[in-house]
């Protein structure tokens, strides 16, 4: 009877040791995961702080009184090193973008096609944008008003007024995340001039201008870049007079502190 009790006691001890080992391993794994999560949050916060600093630095360089050191606002990309991290800063004058509240159907469609959006999608998206901003409930040929949004099981309908922000374009029926990602930096709601300023416009936006082709646009962009490198004044092309600067700027700063760890912030400065 004593031998049986000793054997039972040994089994119990072994089970207890096994359970304690499992609990200790589980606790160590939990601590390791929590440490990794906290470390990730810390790095993300650090990247966000650096990106915000990049925005402020971009503003200072944009307002630099020394014209030779002042940064350009024609979708130029700059890179600086700070606190051992890289910060990329892009500055674009809003006058070089397509205003989604003022653009015609043709201009919107040309913009989508310049972004390699399929022709049928470009046509329907252009109509849907117009339907979002117009004040009536009659859809364009390939557009969308309230009934089309209801049929798509969406819980909202077109504003029937001007877009209040660029981000609102994401709500237009048919807009996808992939298309919006390409479109975002090419459109604006801040400019008051329907004409585009060619001196600050991107290639895709320039291709929406009337009576132009890729050769004309590429030749002008080469000339514009050469003038900037040589410190010469950038001039408008002879084939389009266009608008003027808007004094409204988009600044995008992206901080990269490690492989796969980055944070991007966008700001609008008037």
PDB file of C-alpha atoms in Angstrom:
ATOM      1  CA  UNK A   1       0.000   0.000   0.000  1.00  0.00           C
ATOM      2  CA  UNK A   2       2.909   2.300   0.771  1.00  0.00           C
ATOM      3  CA  UNK A   3       4.528   1.562  -2.591  1.00  0.00           C
ATOM      4  CA  UNK A   4       1.260   2.452  -4.385  1.00  0.00           C
ATOM      5  CA  UNK A   5       1.071   5.792  -2.527  1.00  0.00           C
ATOM      6  CA  UNK A   6       4.678   6.586  -3.399  1.00  0.00           C
ATOM      7  CA  UNK A   7       4.014   5.826  -7.074  1.00  0.00           C
ATOM      8  CA  UNK A   8       0.878   7.950  -7.057  1.00  0.00           C
ATOM      9  CA  UNK A   9       2.769  10.774  -5.368  1.00  0.00           C
ATOM     10  CA  UNK A  10       5.487  10.589  -8.014  1.00  0.00           C
ATOM     11  CA  UNK A  11       2.907  10.791 -10.819  1.00  0.00           C
ATOM     12  CA  UNK A  12       1.256  13.793  -9.155  1.00  0.00           C
ATOM     13  CA  UNK A  13       4.627  15.549  -8.785  1.00  0.00           C
ATOM     14  CA  UNK A  14       5.464  14.907 -12.440  1.00  0.00           C
ATOM     15  CA  UNK A  15       2.065  16.286 -13.507  1.00  0.00           C
ATOM     16  CA  UNK A  16       2.547  19.383 -11.382  1.00  0.00           C
ATOM     17  CA  UNK A  17       6.024  19.968 -12.828  1.00  0.00           C
ATOM     18  CA  UNK A  18       4.639  19.524 -16.361  1.00  0.00           C
ATOM     19  CA  UNK A  19       1.799  21.971 -15.706  1.00  0.00           C
ATOM     20  CA  UNK A  20       4.178  24.532 -14.184  1.00  0.00           C
ATOM     21  CA  UNK A  21       6.489  24.182 -17.186  1.00  0.00           C
ATOM     22  CA  UNK A  22       3.577  24.758 -19.588  1.00  0.00           C
ATOM     23  CA  UNK A  23       2.389  27.757 -17.578  1.00  0.00           C
ATOM     24  CA  UNK A  24       5.905  29.240 -17.460  1.00  0.00           C
ATOM     25  CA  UNK A  25       6.345  28.755 -21.227  1.00  0.00           C
ATOM     26  CA  UNK A  26       2.949  30.308 -21.907  1.00  0.00           C
ATOM     27  CA  UNK A  27       3.756  33.273 -19.668  1.00  0.00           C
ATOM     28  CA  UNK A  28       7.137  33.775 -21.372  1.00  0.00           C
ATOM     29  CA  UNK A  29       5.489  33.640 -24.811  1.00  0.00           C
ATOM     30  CA  UNK A  30       2.832  36.151 -23.730  1.00  0.00           C
ATOM     31  CA  UNK A  31       5.491  38.509 -22.396  1.00  0.00           C
ATOM     32  CA  UNK A  32       7.467  38.155 -25.620  1.00  0.00           C
ATOM     33  CA  UNK A  33       4.406  39.007 -27.703  1.00  0.00           C
ATOM     34  CA  UNK A  34       3.496  41.988 -25.518  1.00  0.00           C
ATOM     35  CA  UNK A  35       7.074  43.264 -25.720  1.00  0.00           C
ATOM     36  CA  UNK A  36       6.956  42.988 -29.503  1.00  0.00           C
ATOM     37  CA  UNK A  37       3.599  44.821 -29.638  1.00  0.00           C
ATOM     38  CA  UNK A  38       4.839  47.595 -27.362  1.00  0.00           C
ATOM     39  CA  UNK A  39       8.014  47.877 -29.416  1.00  0.00           C
ATOM     40  CA  UNK A  40       5.967  48.132 -32.594  1.00  0.00           C
ATOM     41  CA  UNK A  41       3.733  50.828 -31.118  1.00  0.00           C
ATOM     42  CA  UNK A  42       6.791  52.755 -29.965  1.00  0.00           C
ATOM     43  CA  UNK A  43       8.376  52.609 -33.430  1.00  0.00           C
ATOM     44  CA  UNK A  44       5.090  53.626 -35.098  1.00  0.00           C
ATOM     45  CA  UNK A  45       4.771  56.612 -32.727  1.00  0.00           C
ATOM     46  CA  UNK A  46       8.380  57.553 -33.416  1.00  0.00           C
ATOM     47  CA  UNK A  47       7.783  57.393 -37.179  1.00  0.00           C
ATOM     48  CA  UNK A  48       4.613  59.515 -36.844  1.00  0.00           C
ATOM     49  CA  UNK A  49       6.495  62.155 -34.832  1.00  0.00           C
ATOM     50  CA  UNK A  50       9.261  62.278 -37.445  1.00  0.00           C
ATOM     51  CA  UNK A  51       6.710  62.571 -40.264  1.00  0.00           C
ATOM     52  CA  UNK A  52       5.024  65.473 -38.463  1.00  0.00           C
ATOM     53  CA  UNK A  53       8.434  67.090 -38.104  1.00  0.00           C
ATOM     54  CA  UNK A  54       8.898  66.589 -41.841  1.00  0.00           C
ATOM     55  CA  UNK A  55       5.689  68.541 -42.507  1.00  0.00           C
ATOM     56  CA  UNK A  56       6.939  71.474 -40.434  1.00  0.00           C
ATOM     57  CA  UNK A  57      10.359  71.349 -42.072  1.00  0.00           C
ATOM     58  CA  UNK A  58       8.709  71.381 -45.503  1.00  0.00           C
ATOM     59  CA  UNK A  59       6.711  74.475 -44.553  1.00  0.00           C
ATOM     60  CA  UNK A  60       9.884  76.262 -43.447  1.00  0.00           C
ATOM     61  CA  UNK A  61      11.674  75.392 -46.690  1.00  0.00           C
ATOM     62  CA  UNK A  62       8.673  76.440 -48.756  1.00  0.00           C
ATOM     63  CA  UNK A  63       8.668  79.856 -47.054  1.00  0.00           C
ATOM     64  CA  UNK A  64      12.447  80.297 -47.180  1.00  0.00           C
ATOM     65  CA  UNK A  65      13.265  83.894 -48.134  1.00  0.00           C
ATOM     66  CA  UNK A  66      16.372  82.713 -49.983  1.00  0.00           C
ATOM     67  CA  UNK A  67      15.016  81.868 -53.436  1.00  0.00           C
ATOM     68  CA  UNK A  68      17.991  79.613 -54.192  1.00  0.00           C
ATOM     69  CA  UNK A  69      17.319  77.459 -51.127  1.00  0.00           C
ATOM     70  CA  UNK A  70      13.520  77.617 -51.265  1.00  0.00           C
ATOM     71  CA  UNK A  71      11.877  74.309 -52.119  1.00  0.00           C
ATOM     72  CA  UNK A  72       9.757  74.038 -55.258  1.00  0.00           C
ATOM     73  CA  UNK A  73       6.058  73.177 -55.147  1.00  0.00           C
ATOM     74  CA  UNK A  74       5.688  71.352 -58.451  1.00  0.00           C
ATOM     75  CA  UNK A  75       5.284  67.861 -56.982  1.00  0.00           C
ATOM     76  CA  UNK A  76       8.981  67.902 -56.131  1.00  0.00           C
ATOM     77  CA  UNK A  77      10.257  65.137 -53.843  1.00  0.00           C
ATOM     78  CA  UNK A  78      12.921  65.937 -51.251  1.00  0.00           C
ATOM     79  CA  UNK A  79      14.707  63.674 -48.792  1.00  0.00           C
ATOM     80  CA  UNK A  80      16.361  64.607 -45.512  1.00  0.00           C
ATOM     81  CA  UNK A  81      18.114  62.667 -42.742  1.00  0.00           C
ATOM     82  CA  UNK A  82      17.084  63.294 -39.151  1.00  0.00           C
ATOM     83  CA  UNK A  83      17.704  61.287 -35.962  1.00  0.00           C
ATOM     84  CA  UNK A  84      19.180  58.486 -38.022  1.00  0.00           C
ATOM     85  CA  UNK A  85      16.021  58.132 -40.138  1.00  0.00           C
ATOM     86  CA  UNK A  86      15.026  59.090 -43.666  1.00  0.00           C
ATOM     87  CA  UNK A  87      12.165  61.504 -44.238  1.00  0.00           C
ATOM     88  CA  UNK A  88      10.776  62.043 -47.726  1.00  0.00           C
ATOM     89  CA  UNK A  89       8.827  65.239 -48.297  1.00  0.00           C
ATOM     90  CA  UNK A  90       6.679  66.046 -51.317  1.00  0.00           C
ATOM     91  CA  UNK A  91       5.271  69.517 -51.966  1.00  0.00           C
ATOM     92  CA  UNK A  92       2.652  70.245 -54.599  1.00  0.00           C
ATOM     93  CA  UNK A  93       0.854  73.474 -55.431  1.00  0.00           C
ATOM     94  CA  UNK A  94      -2.876  72.733 -55.629  1.00  0.00           C
ATOM     95  CA  UNK A  95      -3.092  74.853 -58.796  1.00  0.00           C
ATOM     96  CA  UNK A  96      -1.428  71.996 -60.670  1.00  0.00           C
ATOM     97  CA  UNK A  97      -4.262  69.589 -59.897  1.00  0.00           C
ATOM     98  CA  UNK A  98      -7.684  68.841 -61.345  1.00  0.00           C
ATOM     99  CA  UNK A  99     -10.432  70.380 -59.235  1.00  0.00           C
ATOM    100  CA  UNK A 100     -13.126  67.690 -58.918  1.00  0.00           C
ATOM    101  CA  UNK A 101     -15.727  70.382 -58.256  1.00  0.00           C
ATOM    102  CA  UNK A 102     -15.000  72.272 -61.479  1.00  0.00           C
ATOM    103  CA  UNK A 103     -13.660  69.705 -63.949  1.00  0.00           C
ATOM    104  CA  UNK A 104     -15.688  68.709 -66.998  1.00  0.00           C
ATOM    105  CA  UNK A 105     -16.690  65.142 -67.809  1.00  0.00           C
ATOM    106  CA  UNK A 106     -14.030  65.009 -70.548  1.00  0.00           C
ATOM    107  CA  UNK A 107     -11.266  66.206 -68.242  1.00  0.00           C
ATOM    108  CA  UNK A 108     -12.179  63.715 -65.521  1.00  0.00           C
ATOM    109  CA  UNK A 109     -12.307  60.877 -68.013  1.00  0.00           C
ATOM    110  CA  UNK A 110      -8.926  61.840 -69.479  1.00  0.00           C
ATOM    111  CA  UNK A 111      -7.457  61.921 -65.978  1.00  0.00           C
ATOM    112  CA  UNK A 112      -8.689  58.410 -65.223  1.00  0.00           C
ATOM    113  CA  UNK A 113      -7.404  57.141 -68.553  1.00  0.00           C
ATOM    114  CA  UNK A 114      -3.979  58.717 -67.898  1.00  0.00           C
ATOM    115  CA  UNK A 115      -3.905  56.580 -64.729  1.00  0.00           C
ATOM    116  CA  UNK A 116      -4.505  53.466 -66.876  1.00  0.00           C
ATOM    117  CA  UNK A 117      -8.084  53.038 -65.646  1.00  0.00           C
ATOM    118  CA  UNK A 118     -10.146  50.964 -68.074  1.00  0.00           C
ATOM    119  CA  UNK A 119     -12.164  53.116 -70.467  1.00  0.00           C
ATOM    120  CA  UNK A 120     -15.589  51.887 -69.305  1.00  0.00           C
ATOM    121  CA  UNK A 121     -14.669  52.448 -65.638  1.00  0.00           C
ATOM    122  CA  UNK A 122     -13.242  55.887 -66.452  1.00  0.00           C
ATOM    123  CA  UNK A 123     -16.532  56.788 -68.141  1.00  0.00           C
ATOM    124  CA  UNK A 124     -18.767  55.628 -65.282  1.00  0.00           C
ATOM    125  CA  UNK A 125     -16.563  57.136 -62.573  1.00  0.00           C
ATOM    126  CA  UNK A 126     -16.541  60.504 -64.361  1.00  0.00           C
ATOM    127  CA  UNK A 127     -20.338  60.495 -64.571  1.00  0.00           C
ATOM    128  CA  UNK A 128     -20.649  59.376 -60.943  1.00  0.00           C
ATOM    129  CA  UNK A 129     -18.427  62.264 -59.781  1.00  0.00           C
ATOM    130  CA  UNK A 130     -20.604  64.736 -61.661  1.00  0.00           C
ATOM    131  CA  UNK A 131     -23.755  63.173 -60.174  1.00  0.00           C
ATOM    132  CA  UNK A 132     -22.262  63.462 -56.686  1.00  0.00           C
ATOM    133  CA  UNK A 133     -21.683  67.199 -57.012  1.00  0.00           C
ATOM    134  CA  UNK A 134     -24.697  68.309 -59.107  1.00  0.00           C
ATOM    135  CA  UNK A 135     -27.912  69.354 -57.386  1.00  0.00           C
ATOM    136  CA  UNK A 136     -30.388  67.153 -59.273  1.00  0.00           C
ATOM    137  CA  UNK A 137     -31.458  63.528 -58.934  1.00  0.00           C
ATOM    138  CA  UNK A 138     -31.173  62.702 -62.626  1.00  0.00           C
ATOM    139  CA  UNK A 139     -28.165  60.442 -63.215  1.00  0.00           C
ATOM    140  CA  UNK A 140     -25.749  60.962 -66.085  1.00  0.00           C
ATOM    141  CA  UNK A 141     -25.779  58.240 -68.762  1.00  0.00           C
ATOM    142  CA  UNK A 142     -23.373  56.020 -66.819  1.00  0.00           C
ATOM    143  CA  UNK A 143     -23.611  57.864 -63.519  1.00  0.00           C
ATOM    144  CA  UNK A 144     -25.211  57.190 -60.158  1.00  0.00           C
ATOM    145  CA  UNK A 145     -27.775  58.945 -58.012  1.00  0.00           C
ATOM    146  CA  UNK A 146     -29.580  57.800 -54.862  1.00  0.00           C
ATOM    147  CA  UNK A 147     -31.343  54.773 -56.424  1.00  0.00           C
ATOM    148  CA  UNK A 148     -28.064  53.363 -57.752  1.00  0.00           C
ATOM    149  CA  UNK A 149     -26.432  53.706 -54.318  1.00  0.00           C
ATOM    150  CA  UNK A 150     -29.409  51.933 -52.733  1.00  0.00           C
ATOM    151  CA  UNK A 151     -29.151  49.123 -55.303  1.00  0.00           C
ATOM    152  CA  UNK A 152     -25.481  48.753 -54.343  1.00  0.00           C
ATOM    153  CA  UNK A 153     -26.557  48.344 -50.657  1.00  0.00           C
ATOM    154  CA  UNK A 154     -24.758  51.530 -49.650  1.00  0.00           C
ATOM    155  CA  UNK A 155     -26.105  53.367 -46.619  1.00  0.00           C
ATOM    156  CA  UNK A 156     -25.503  56.818 -48.065  1.00  0.00           C
ATOM    157  CA  UNK A 157     -26.360  58.768 -51.195  1.00  0.00           C
ATOM    158  CA  UNK A 158     -24.619  61.482 -53.252  1.00  0.00           C
ATOM    159  CA  UNK A 159     -24.141  64.820 -51.546  1.00  0.00           C
ATOM    160  CA  UNK A 160     -25.678  66.710 -54.488  1.00  0.00           C
ATOM    161  CA  UNK A 161     -23.266  69.473 -53.689  1.00  0.00           C
ATOM    162  CA  UNK A 162     -19.552  70.144 -54.040  1.00  0.00           C
ATOM    163  CA  UNK A 163     -16.999  67.777 -52.545  1.00  0.00           C
ATOM    164  CA  UNK A 164     -15.835  69.083 -49.171  1.00  0.00           C
ATOM    165  CA  UNK A 165     -12.574  67.142 -49.231  1.00  0.00           C
ATOM    166  CA  UNK A 166     -10.515  64.996 -51.566  1.00  0.00           C
ATOM    167  CA  UNK A 167     -11.124  62.008 -49.260  1.00  0.00           C
ATOM    168  CA  UNK A 168     -14.856  62.240 -49.982  1.00  0.00           C
ATOM    169  CA  UNK A 169     -14.189  61.057 -53.544  1.00  0.00           C
ATOM    170  CA  UNK A 170     -13.656  57.572 -52.065  1.00  0.00           C
ATOM    171  CA  UNK A 171     -17.417  57.399 -51.460  1.00  0.00           C
ATOM    172  CA  UNK A 172     -18.322  57.776 -55.150  1.00  0.00           C
ATOM    173  CA  UNK A 173     -19.965  54.635 -56.519  1.00  0.00           C
ATOM    174  CA  UNK A 174     -17.425  52.527 -58.408  1.00  0.00           C
ATOM    175  CA  UNK A 175     -14.362  54.081 -56.800  1.00  0.00           C
ATOM    176  CA  UNK A 176     -11.863  51.462 -55.616  1.00  0.00           C
ATOM    177  CA  UNK A 177      -8.991  51.797 -53.167  1.00  0.00           C
ATOM    178  CA  UNK A 178      -6.468  51.103 -55.915  1.00  0.00           C
ATOM    179  CA  UNK A 179      -7.847  53.814 -58.227  1.00  0.00           C
ATOM    180  CA  UNK A 180      -8.159  56.357 -55.410  1.00  0.00           C
ATOM    181  CA  UNK A 181      -4.566  55.743 -54.365  1.00  0.00           C
ATOM    182  CA  UNK A 182      -3.440  56.828 -57.846  1.00  0.00           C
ATOM    183  CA  UNK A 183      -5.956  59.669 -58.047  1.00  0.00           C
ATOM    184  CA  UNK A 184      -5.520  61.282 -54.621  1.00  0.00           C
ATOM    185  CA  UNK A 185      -2.439  63.399 -55.399  1.00  0.00           C
ATOM    186  CA  UNK A 186      -3.856  64.559 -58.752  1.00  0.00           C
ATOM    187  CA  UNK A 187      -7.107  66.157 -57.577  1.00  0.00           C
ATOM    188  CA  UNK A 188      -8.064  69.093 -55.384  1.00  0.00           C
ATOM    189  CA  UNK A 189     -11.020  70.896 -53.852  1.00  0.00           C
ATOM    190  CA  UNK A 190      -9.055  74.006 -52.868  1.00  0.00           C
ATOM    191  CA  UNK A 191      -8.350  75.755 -56.155  1.00  0.00           C
ATOM    192  CA  UNK A 192     -10.768  78.367 -57.428  1.00  0.00           C
ATOM    193  CA  UNK A 193      -9.516  78.448 -61.010  1.00  0.00           C
ATOM    194  CA  UNK A 194     -10.823  75.882 -63.485  1.00  0.00           C
ATOM    195  CA  UNK A 195      -7.632  76.247 -65.489  1.00  0.00           C
ATOM    196  CA  UNK A 196      -4.606  74.218 -64.421  1.00  0.00           C
ATOM    197  CA  UNK A 197      -1.204  75.739 -63.780  1.00  0.00           C
ATOM    198  CA  UNK A 198       1.124  73.719 -66.068  1.00  0.00           C
ATOM    199  CA  UNK A 199       4.224  74.844 -64.159  1.00  0.00           C
ATOM    200  CA  UNK A 200       3.205  72.780 -61.122  1.00  0.00           C
ATOM    201  CA  UNK A 201       1.143  69.997 -62.718  1.00  0.00           C
ATOM    202  CA  UNK A 202       2.146  66.349 -62.919  1.00  0.00           C
ATOM    203  CA  UNK A 203       2.403  64.450 -66.212  1.00  0.00           C
ATOM    204  CA  UNK A 204      -0.989  62.782 -65.675  1.00  0.00           C
ATOM    205  CA  UNK A 205      -2.708  66.130 -65.077  1.00  0.00           C
ATOM    206  CA  UNK A 206      -0.992  67.756 -68.064  1.00  0.00           C
ATOM    207  CA  UNK A 207      -2.367  64.983 -70.267  1.00  0.00           C
ATOM    208  CA  UNK A 208      -5.915  66.138 -69.410  1.00  0.00           C
ATOM    209  CA  UNK A 209      -5.348  69.512 -71.072  1.00  0.00           C
ATOM    210  CA  UNK A 210      -7.020  70.133 -74.444  1.00  0.00           C
ATOM    211  CA  UNK A 211      -5.176  69.461 -77.705  1.00  0.00           C
ATOM    212  CA  UNK A 212      -2.055  67.949 -76.179  1.00  0.00           C
ATOM    213  CA  UNK A 213      -0.295  64.629 -76.677  1.00  0.00           C
ATOM    214  CA  UNK A 214       2.307  62.640 -74.753  1.00  0.00           C
ATOM    215  CA  UNK A 215       5.212  63.963 -76.841  1.00  0.00           C
ATOM    216  CA  UNK A 216       4.294  67.599 -76.109  1.00  0.00           C
ATOM    217  CA  UNK A 217       3.893  66.920 -72.390  1.00  0.00           C
ATOM    218  CA  UNK A 218       7.137  64.941 -72.055  1.00  0.00           C
ATOM    219  CA  UNK A 219       9.115  67.581 -73.937  1.00  0.00           C
ATOM    220  CA  UNK A 220       7.762  70.301 -71.652  1.00  0.00           C
ATOM    221  CA  UNK A 221       8.511  68.294 -68.497  1.00  0.00           C
ATOM    222  CA  UNK A 222      12.120  67.804 -69.620  1.00  0.00           C
ATOM    223  CA  UNK A 223      12.454  71.539 -70.214  1.00  0.00           C
ATOM    224  CA  UNK A 224      10.849  72.314 -66.846  1.00  0.00           C
ATOM    225  CA  UNK A 225      13.229  69.963 -65.027  1.00  0.00           C
ATOM    226  CA  UNK A 226      16.239  71.447 -66.831  1.00  0.00           C
ATOM    227  CA  UNK A 227      15.223  74.984 -65.871  1.00  0.00           C
ATOM    228  CA  UNK A 228      14.914  73.907 -62.234  1.00  0.00           C
ATOM    229  CA  UNK A 229      18.348  72.255 -62.234  1.00  0.00           C
ATOM    230  CA  UNK A 230      19.952  75.347 -63.735  1.00  0.00           C
ATOM    231  CA  UNK A 231      18.183  77.681 -61.316  1.00  0.00           C
ATOM    232  CA  UNK A 232      16.274  79.301 -64.175  1.00  0.00           C
ATOM    233  CA  UNK A 233      12.698  80.483 -64.082  1.00  0.00           C
ATOM    234  CA  UNK A 234      10.115  77.850 -64.992  1.00  0.00           C
ATOM    235  CA  UNK A 235       7.787  79.108 -67.705  1.00  0.00           C
ATOM    236  CA  UNK A 236       4.486  77.910 -69.124  1.00  0.00           C
ATOM    237  CA  UNK A 237       4.502  75.918 -72.369  1.00  0.00           C
ATOM    238  CA  UNK A 238       3.661  77.768 -75.566  1.00  0.00           C
ATOM    239  CA  UNK A 239       0.712  75.427 -76.151  1.00  0.00           C
ATOM    240  CA  UNK A 240      -1.155  76.284 -72.910  1.00  0.00           C
ATOM    241  CA  UNK A 241      -1.239  79.479 -70.877  1.00  0.00           C
ATOM    242  CA  UNK A 242      -3.158  77.967 -67.947  1.00  0.00           C
ATOM    243  CA  UNK A 243      -3.771  79.339 -64.492  1.00  0.00           C
ATOM    244  CA  UNK A 244      -1.491  80.774 -61.831  1.00  0.00           C
ATOM    245  CA  UNK A 245      -0.245  79.659 -58.418  1.00  0.00           C
ATOM    246  CA  UNK A 246      -2.964  79.096 -55.832  1.00  0.00           C
ATOM    247  CA  UNK A 247      -0.995  79.723 -52.605  1.00  0.00           C
ATOM    248  CA  UNK A 248      -2.492  76.461 -51.359  1.00  0.00           C
ATOM    249  CA  UNK A 249      -0.035  73.593 -50.973  1.00  0.00           C
ATOM    250  CA  UNK A 250      -0.197  69.897 -50.237  1.00  0.00           C
ATOM    251  CA  UNK A 251       2.722  68.619 -48.163  1.00  0.00           C
ATOM    252  CA  UNK A 252       3.254  64.890 -47.708  1.00  0.00           C
ATOM    253  CA  UNK A 253       5.955  63.595 -45.352  1.00  0.00           C
ATOM    254  CA  UNK A 254       6.908  59.950 -44.956  1.00  0.00           C
ATOM    255  CA  UNK A 255       9.336  58.868 -42.231  1.00  0.00           C
ATOM    256  CA  UNK A 256      11.119  55.512 -42.510  1.00  0.00           C
ATOM    257  CA  UNK A 257      12.842  54.386 -39.326  1.00  0.00           C
ATOM    258  CA  UNK A 258      13.378  50.678 -40.112  1.00  0.00           C
ATOM    259  CA  UNK A 259      12.653  48.023 -42.690  1.00  0.00           C
ATOM    260  CA  UNK A 260       8.895  47.924 -43.169  1.00  0.00           C
ATOM    261  CA  UNK A 261       8.247  50.569 -40.501  1.00  0.00           C
ATOM    262  CA  UNK A 262       7.125  53.935 -41.821  1.00  0.00           C
ATOM    263  CA  UNK A 263       4.470  56.569 -41.289  1.00  0.00           C
ATOM    264  CA  UNK A 264       3.026  59.038 -43.785  1.00  0.00           C
ATOM    265  CA  UNK A 265       1.241  62.301 -42.996  1.00  0.00           C
ATOM    266  CA  UNK A 266      -0.415  64.744 -45.392  1.00  0.00           C
ATOM    267  CA  UNK A 267      -1.241  68.380 -44.661  1.00  0.00           C
ATOM    268  CA  UNK A 268      -2.761  71.256 -46.619  1.00  0.00           C
ATOM    269  CA  UNK A 269      -1.209  74.684 -46.102  1.00  0.00           C
ATOM    270  CA  UNK A 270      -2.864  77.903 -47.176  1.00  0.00           C
TER     271      UNK A 270
END
